[in-house]
mmCIF file of C-alpha atoms and ligand atoms in Angstrom:
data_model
loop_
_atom_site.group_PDB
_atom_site.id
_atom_site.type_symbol
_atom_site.label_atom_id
_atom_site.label_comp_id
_atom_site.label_asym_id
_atom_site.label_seq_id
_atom_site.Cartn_x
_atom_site.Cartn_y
_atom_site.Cartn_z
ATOM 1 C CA UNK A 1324 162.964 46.215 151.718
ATOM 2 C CA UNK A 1325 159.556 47.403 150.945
ATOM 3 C CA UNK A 1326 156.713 45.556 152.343
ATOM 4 C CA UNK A 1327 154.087 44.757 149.183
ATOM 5 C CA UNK A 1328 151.648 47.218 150.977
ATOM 6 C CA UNK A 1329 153.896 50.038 151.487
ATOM 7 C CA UNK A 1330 154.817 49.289 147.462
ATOM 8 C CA UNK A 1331 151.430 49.577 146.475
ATOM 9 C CA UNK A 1332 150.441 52.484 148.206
ATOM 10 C CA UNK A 1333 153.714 54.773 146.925
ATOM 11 C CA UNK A 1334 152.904 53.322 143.860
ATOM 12 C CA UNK A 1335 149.479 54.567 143.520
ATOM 13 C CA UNK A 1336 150.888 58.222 144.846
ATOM 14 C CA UNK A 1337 153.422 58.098 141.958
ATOM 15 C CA UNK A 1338 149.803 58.197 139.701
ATOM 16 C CA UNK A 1339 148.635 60.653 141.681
ATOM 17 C CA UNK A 1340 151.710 63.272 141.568
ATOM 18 C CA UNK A 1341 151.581 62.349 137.850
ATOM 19 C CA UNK A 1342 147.575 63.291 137.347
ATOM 20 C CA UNK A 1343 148.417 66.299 139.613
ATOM 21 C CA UNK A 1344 151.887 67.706 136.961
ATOM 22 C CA UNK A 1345 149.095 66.848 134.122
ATOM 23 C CA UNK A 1346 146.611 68.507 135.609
ATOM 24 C CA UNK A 1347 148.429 71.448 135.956
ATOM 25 C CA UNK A 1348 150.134 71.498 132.788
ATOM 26 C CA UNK A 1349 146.482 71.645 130.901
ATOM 27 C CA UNK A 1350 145.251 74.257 133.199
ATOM 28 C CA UNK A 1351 148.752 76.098 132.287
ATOM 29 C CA UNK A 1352 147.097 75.823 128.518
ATOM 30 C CA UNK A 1353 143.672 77.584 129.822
ATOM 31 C CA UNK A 1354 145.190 79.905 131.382
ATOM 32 C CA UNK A 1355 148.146 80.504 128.656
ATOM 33 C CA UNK A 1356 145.315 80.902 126.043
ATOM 34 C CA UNK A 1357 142.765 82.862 127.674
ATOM 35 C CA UNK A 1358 145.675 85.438 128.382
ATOM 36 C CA UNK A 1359 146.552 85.432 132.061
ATOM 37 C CA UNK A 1360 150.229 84.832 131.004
ATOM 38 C CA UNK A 1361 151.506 85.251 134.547
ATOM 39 C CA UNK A 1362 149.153 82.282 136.048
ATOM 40 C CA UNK A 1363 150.293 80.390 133.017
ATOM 41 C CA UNK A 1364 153.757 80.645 133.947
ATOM 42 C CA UNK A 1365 153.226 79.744 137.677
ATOM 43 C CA UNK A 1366 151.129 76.759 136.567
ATOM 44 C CA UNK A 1367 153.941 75.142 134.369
ATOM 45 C CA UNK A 1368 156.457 75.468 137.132
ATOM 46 C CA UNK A 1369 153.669 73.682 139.412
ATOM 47 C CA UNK A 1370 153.274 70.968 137.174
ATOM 48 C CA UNK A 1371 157.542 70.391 136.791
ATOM 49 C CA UNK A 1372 157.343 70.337 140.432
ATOM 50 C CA UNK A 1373 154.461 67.578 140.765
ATOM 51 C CA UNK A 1374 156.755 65.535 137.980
ATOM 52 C CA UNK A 1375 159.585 66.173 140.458
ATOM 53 C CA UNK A 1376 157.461 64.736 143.383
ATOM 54 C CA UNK A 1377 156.974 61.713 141.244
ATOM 55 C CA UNK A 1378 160.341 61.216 140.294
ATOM 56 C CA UNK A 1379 161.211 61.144 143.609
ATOM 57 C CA UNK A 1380 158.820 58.237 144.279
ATOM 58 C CA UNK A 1381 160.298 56.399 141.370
ATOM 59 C CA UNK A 1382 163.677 56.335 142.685
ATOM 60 C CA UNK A 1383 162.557 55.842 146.352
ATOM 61 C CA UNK A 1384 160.930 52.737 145.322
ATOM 62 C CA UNK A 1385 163.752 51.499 143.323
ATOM 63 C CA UNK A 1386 166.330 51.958 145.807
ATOM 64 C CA UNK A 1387 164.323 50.525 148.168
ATOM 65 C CA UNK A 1388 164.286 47.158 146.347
ATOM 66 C CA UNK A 1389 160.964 48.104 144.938
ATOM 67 C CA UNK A 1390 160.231 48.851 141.245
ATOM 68 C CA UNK A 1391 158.360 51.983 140.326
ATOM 69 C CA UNK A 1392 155.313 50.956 137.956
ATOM 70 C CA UNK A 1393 154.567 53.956 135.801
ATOM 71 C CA UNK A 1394 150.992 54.223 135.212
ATOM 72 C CA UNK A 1395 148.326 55.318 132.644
ATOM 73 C CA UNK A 1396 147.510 58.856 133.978
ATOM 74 C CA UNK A 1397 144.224 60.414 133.578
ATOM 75 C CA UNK A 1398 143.203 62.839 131.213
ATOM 76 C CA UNK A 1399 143.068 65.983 132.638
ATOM 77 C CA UNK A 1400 139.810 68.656 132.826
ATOM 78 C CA UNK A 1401 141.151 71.415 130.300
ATOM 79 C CA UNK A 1402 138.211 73.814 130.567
ATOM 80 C CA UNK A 1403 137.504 76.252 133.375
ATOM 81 C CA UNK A 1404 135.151 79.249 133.634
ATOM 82 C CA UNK A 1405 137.196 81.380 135.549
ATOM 83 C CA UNK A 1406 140.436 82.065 137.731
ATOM 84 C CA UNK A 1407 138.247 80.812 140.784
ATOM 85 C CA UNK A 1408 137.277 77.628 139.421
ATOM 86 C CA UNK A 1409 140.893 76.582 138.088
ATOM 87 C CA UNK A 1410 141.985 77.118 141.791
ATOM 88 C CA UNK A 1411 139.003 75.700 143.471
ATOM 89 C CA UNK A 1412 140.188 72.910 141.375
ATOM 90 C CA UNK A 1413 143.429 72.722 142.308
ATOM 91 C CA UNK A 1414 142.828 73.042 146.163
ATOM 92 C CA UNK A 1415 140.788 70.388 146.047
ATOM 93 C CA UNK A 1416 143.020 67.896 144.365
ATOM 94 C CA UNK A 1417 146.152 69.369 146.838
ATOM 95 C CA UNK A 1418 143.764 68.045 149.685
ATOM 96 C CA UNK A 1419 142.889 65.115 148.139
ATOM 97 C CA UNK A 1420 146.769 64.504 147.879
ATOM 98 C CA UNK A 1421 147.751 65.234 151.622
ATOM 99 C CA UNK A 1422 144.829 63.130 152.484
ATOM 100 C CA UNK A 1423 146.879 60.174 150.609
ATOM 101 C CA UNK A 1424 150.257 61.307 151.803
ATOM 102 C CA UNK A 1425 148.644 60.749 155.384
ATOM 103 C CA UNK A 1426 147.651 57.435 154.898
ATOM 104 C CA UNK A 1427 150.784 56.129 153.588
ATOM 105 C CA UNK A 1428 152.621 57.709 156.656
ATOM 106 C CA UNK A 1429 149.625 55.818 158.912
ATOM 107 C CA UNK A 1430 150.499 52.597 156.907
ATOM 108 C CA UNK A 1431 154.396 53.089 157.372
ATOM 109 C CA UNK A 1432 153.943 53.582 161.241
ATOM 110 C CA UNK A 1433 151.786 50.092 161.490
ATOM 111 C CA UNK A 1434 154.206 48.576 159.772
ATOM 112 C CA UNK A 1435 157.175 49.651 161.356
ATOM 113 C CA UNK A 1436 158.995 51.637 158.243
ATOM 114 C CA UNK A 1437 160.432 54.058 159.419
ATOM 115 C CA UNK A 1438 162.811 54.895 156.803
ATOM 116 C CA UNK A 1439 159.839 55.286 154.313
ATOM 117 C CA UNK A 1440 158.138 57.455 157.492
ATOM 118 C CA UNK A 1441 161.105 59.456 156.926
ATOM 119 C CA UNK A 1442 161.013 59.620 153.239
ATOM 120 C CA UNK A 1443 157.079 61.033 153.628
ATOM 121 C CA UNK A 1444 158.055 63.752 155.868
ATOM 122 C CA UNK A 1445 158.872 65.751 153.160
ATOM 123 C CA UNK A 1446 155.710 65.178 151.359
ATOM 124 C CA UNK A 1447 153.980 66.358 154.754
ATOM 125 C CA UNK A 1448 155.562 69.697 154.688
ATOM 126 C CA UNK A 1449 155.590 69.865 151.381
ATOM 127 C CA UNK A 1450 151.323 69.568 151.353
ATOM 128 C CA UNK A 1451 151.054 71.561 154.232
ATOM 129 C CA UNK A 1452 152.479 75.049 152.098
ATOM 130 C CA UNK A 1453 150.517 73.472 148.851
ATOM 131 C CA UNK A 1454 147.148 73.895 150.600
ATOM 132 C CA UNK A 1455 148.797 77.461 152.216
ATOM 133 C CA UNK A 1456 149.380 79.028 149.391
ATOM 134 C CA UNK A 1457 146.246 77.978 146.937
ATOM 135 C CA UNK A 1458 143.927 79.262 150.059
ATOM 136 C CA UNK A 1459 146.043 82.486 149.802
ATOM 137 C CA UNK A 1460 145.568 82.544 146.024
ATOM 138 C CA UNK A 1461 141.601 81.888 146.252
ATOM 139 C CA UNK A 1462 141.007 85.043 149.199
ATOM 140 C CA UNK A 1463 142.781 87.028 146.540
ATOM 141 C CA UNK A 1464 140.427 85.972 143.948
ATOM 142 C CA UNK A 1465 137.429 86.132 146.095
ATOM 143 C CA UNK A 1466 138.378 90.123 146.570
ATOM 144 C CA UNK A 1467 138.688 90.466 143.510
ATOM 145 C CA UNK A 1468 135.500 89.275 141.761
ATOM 146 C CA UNK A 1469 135.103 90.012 138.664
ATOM 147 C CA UNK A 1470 137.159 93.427 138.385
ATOM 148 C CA UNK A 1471 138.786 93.309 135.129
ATOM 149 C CA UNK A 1472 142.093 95.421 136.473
ATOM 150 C CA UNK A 1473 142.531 93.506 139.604
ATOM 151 C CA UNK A 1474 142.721 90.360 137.623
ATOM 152 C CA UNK A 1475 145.266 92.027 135.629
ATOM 153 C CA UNK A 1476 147.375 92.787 138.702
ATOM 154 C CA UNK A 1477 147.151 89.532 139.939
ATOM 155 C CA UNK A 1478 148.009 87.971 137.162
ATOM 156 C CA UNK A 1479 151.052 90.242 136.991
ATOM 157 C CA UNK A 1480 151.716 89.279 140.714
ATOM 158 C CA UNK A 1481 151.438 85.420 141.240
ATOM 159 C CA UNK A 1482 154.895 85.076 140.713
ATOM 160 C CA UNK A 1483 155.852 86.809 143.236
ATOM 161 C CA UNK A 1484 153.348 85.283 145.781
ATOM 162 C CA UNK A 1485 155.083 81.965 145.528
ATOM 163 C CA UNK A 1486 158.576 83.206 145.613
ATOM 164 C CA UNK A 1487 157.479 85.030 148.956
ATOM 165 C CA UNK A 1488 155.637 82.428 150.789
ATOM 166 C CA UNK A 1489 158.347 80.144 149.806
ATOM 167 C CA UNK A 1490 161.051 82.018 151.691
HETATM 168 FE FE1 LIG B 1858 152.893 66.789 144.822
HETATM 169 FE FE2 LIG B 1858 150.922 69.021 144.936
HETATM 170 O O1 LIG B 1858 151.253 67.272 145.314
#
């Protein structure tokens, strides 16, 4: 049984993980239409896996005796100026996401849940190689400025980045 506080609070990360696969899907659309193809690609798989991390949450809170509200998600910032700001952009909402994961798994240990504690430890790791791999993907862009050809290249590459830091 979920206590009304625990309830809340996963509640209010299902809107979150929903804002985030929104979020990326209309920075997929930037990206998709300002012709970096291969960030476009990366960015809709990021935002089926952010839907995924909400699903999860739904059924958690069902099974749990809970019921999953789904929420009115916000409308998501469609217009960047660059590579760099689209991923400044999406570091900062990945920390602004662990940050929540943390306090839930605070709340759960003062209330004595430990089965939900278990249920977050996923979301923990899961955060933890989030934040990893968009500070990988921001030094890149930081060496590469503005050079037309290394954008190019990474844009070919960020594919690849993922699959290896996610072996
Ligand atoms: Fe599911 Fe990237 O937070």
């Amino acid at each position: 049984m979920l206590s009304n506080s625990v309830k809340e609070a996963l509640n209010n990360q299902i809107k979150l993980e929903g804002d985030s696969s929104n979020g990326y899907l209309a920075m997929a659309v930037w990206a998709e239409i300002n012709g970096f193809e291969g960030v476009a690609n990366f960015l809709y798989e990021h935002s089926e896996e952010e839907r995924m991390h909400m699903l999860k949450l739904v059924k958690f809170i069902n099974e749990r005796n809970g019921e999953a509200i789904v929420p009115q998600f916000e409308k998501p910032k469609n217009n960047f100026s660059s590579l760099n700001e689209l991923f400044e952009a999406v570091l900062a909402h990945e920390i602004k996401v662990s940050e929540n994961i943390n306090n839930i798994v605070e709340l759960t240990l003062n209330e004595k849940d430990y089965a939900t504690h278990n249920f977050l430890q996923w979301y923990v790791s899961e955060q933890i190689e989030e934040e990893r791999l968009c500070r990988l993907i921001l030094e890149k862009l930081d060496l590469i400025g503005s050079d037309k050809g290394g954008l190019y290249l990474f844009d070919r590459d960020i594919q690849s980045l993922h699959t290896k830091l996610a072996k």
